[in-house]
Tab-separated table of C-alpha atoms in Angstrom:
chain	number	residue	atom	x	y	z
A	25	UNK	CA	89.392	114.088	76.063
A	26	UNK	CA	91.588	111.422	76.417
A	27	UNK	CA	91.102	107.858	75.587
A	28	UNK	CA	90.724	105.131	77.780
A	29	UNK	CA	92.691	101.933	76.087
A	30	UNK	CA	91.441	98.772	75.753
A	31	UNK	CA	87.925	99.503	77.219
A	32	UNK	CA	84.264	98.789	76.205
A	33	UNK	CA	82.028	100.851	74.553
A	34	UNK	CA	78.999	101.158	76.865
A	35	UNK	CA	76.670	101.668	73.877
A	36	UNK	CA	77.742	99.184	71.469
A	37	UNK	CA	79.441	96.819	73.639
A	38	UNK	CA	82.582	96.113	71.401
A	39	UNK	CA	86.043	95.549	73.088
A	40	UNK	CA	89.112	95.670	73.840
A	41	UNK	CA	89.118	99.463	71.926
A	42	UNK	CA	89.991	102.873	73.241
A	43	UNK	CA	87.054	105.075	74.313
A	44	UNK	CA	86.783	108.446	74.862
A	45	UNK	CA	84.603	110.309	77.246
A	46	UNK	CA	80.664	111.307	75.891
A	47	UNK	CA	79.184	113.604	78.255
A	48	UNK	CA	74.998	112.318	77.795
A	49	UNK	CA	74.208	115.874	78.864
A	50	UNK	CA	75.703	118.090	76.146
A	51	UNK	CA	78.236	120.206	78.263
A	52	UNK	CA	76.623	123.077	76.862
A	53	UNK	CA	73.212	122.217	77.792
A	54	UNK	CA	74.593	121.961	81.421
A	55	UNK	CA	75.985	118.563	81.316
A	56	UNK	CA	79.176	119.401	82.265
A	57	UNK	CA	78.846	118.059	85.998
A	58	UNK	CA	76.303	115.553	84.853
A	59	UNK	CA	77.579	111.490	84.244
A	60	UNK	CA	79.314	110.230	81.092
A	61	UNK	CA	79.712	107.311	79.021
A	62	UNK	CA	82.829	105.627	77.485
A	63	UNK	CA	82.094	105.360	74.244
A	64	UNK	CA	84.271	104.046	71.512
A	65	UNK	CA	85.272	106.490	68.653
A	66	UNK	CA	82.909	105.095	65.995
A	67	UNK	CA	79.709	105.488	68.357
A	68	UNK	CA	80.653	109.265	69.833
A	69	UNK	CA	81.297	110.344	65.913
A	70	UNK	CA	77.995	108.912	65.027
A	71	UNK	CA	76.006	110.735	67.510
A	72	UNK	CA	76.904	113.537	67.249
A	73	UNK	CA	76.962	113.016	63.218
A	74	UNK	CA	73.358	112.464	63.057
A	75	UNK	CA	72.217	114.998	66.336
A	76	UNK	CA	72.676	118.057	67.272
A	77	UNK	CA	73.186	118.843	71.090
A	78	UNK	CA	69.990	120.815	71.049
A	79	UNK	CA	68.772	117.525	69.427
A	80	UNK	CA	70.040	115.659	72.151
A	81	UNK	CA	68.227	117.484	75.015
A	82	UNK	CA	64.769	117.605	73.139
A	83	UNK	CA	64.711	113.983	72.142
A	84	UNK	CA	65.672	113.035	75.715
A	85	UNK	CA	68.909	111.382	74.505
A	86	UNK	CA	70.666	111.836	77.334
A	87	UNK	CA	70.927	108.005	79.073
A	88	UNK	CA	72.568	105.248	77.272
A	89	UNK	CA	69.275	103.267	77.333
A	90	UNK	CA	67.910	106.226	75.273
A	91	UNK	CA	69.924	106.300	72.779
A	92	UNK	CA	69.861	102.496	72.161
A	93	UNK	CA	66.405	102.513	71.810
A	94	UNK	CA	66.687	105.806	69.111
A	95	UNK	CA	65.687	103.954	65.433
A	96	UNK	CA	68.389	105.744	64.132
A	97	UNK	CA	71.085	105.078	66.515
A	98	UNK	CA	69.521	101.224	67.027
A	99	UNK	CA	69.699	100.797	63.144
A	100	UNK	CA	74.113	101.963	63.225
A	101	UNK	CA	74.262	99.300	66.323
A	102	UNK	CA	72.664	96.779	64.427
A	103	UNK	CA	75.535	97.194	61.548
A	104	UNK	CA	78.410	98.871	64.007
A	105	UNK	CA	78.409	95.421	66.298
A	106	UNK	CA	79.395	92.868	63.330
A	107	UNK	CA	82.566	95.294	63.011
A	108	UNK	CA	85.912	95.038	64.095
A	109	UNK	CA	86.826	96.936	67.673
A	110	UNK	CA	89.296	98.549	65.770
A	111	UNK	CA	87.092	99.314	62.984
A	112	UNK	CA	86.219	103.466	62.190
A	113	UNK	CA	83.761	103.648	59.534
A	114	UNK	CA	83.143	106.649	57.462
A	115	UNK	CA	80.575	108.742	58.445
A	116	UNK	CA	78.342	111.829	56.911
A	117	UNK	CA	76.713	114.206	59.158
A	118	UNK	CA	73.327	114.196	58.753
A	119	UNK	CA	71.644	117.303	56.652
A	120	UNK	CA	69.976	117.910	59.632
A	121	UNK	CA	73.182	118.427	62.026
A	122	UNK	CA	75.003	120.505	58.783
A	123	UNK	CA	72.002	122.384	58.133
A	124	UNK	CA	72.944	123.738	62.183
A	125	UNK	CA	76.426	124.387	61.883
């Protein structure tokens, strides 16, 4: 998936950064036809770092409005907006998405 440069991250809202393509449908879970989100790198890396796609489905995080209004993901926009564009944080998965891999 290649980026898209100087964009803006439809879940954060930071820009001018490169984004990259975040199907909200896991591909796997049949998403693959389904709409995406540009997302910048920092955002896409945390989602998936603290949800599995299974995860995703079940907990009907599958709009951008959804995830915003997660109290996990809300909580990393909170801190992830005061950063630069440019800015990619470290990140652990959660034990719940290594406990699945």
């Amino acid at each position: 998936m290649k980026g898209q440069p100087s964009g803006t991250c439809e879940l954060c809202g930071r820009s001018p950064l490169t984004t990259t393509v975040h199907h909200l449908v896991p591909r796997e879970k049949g998403g693959a036809l389904q709409p995406t989100a540009l997302l910048c790198k920092a955002c896409h890396r945390q989602i998936h770092a603290l949800y599995t796609n299974d995860d995703l489905v079940t907990l009907g995080l599958t709009t951008i409005t959804g995830l915003q209004q997660d109290a996990q993901i809300a909580s990393y926009l909170k801190w992830i907006v005061k950063q630069a564009p440019g800015a990619e944080p470290k990140l652990r998965k959660s034990q719940r998405v290594r406990g699945k891999r």
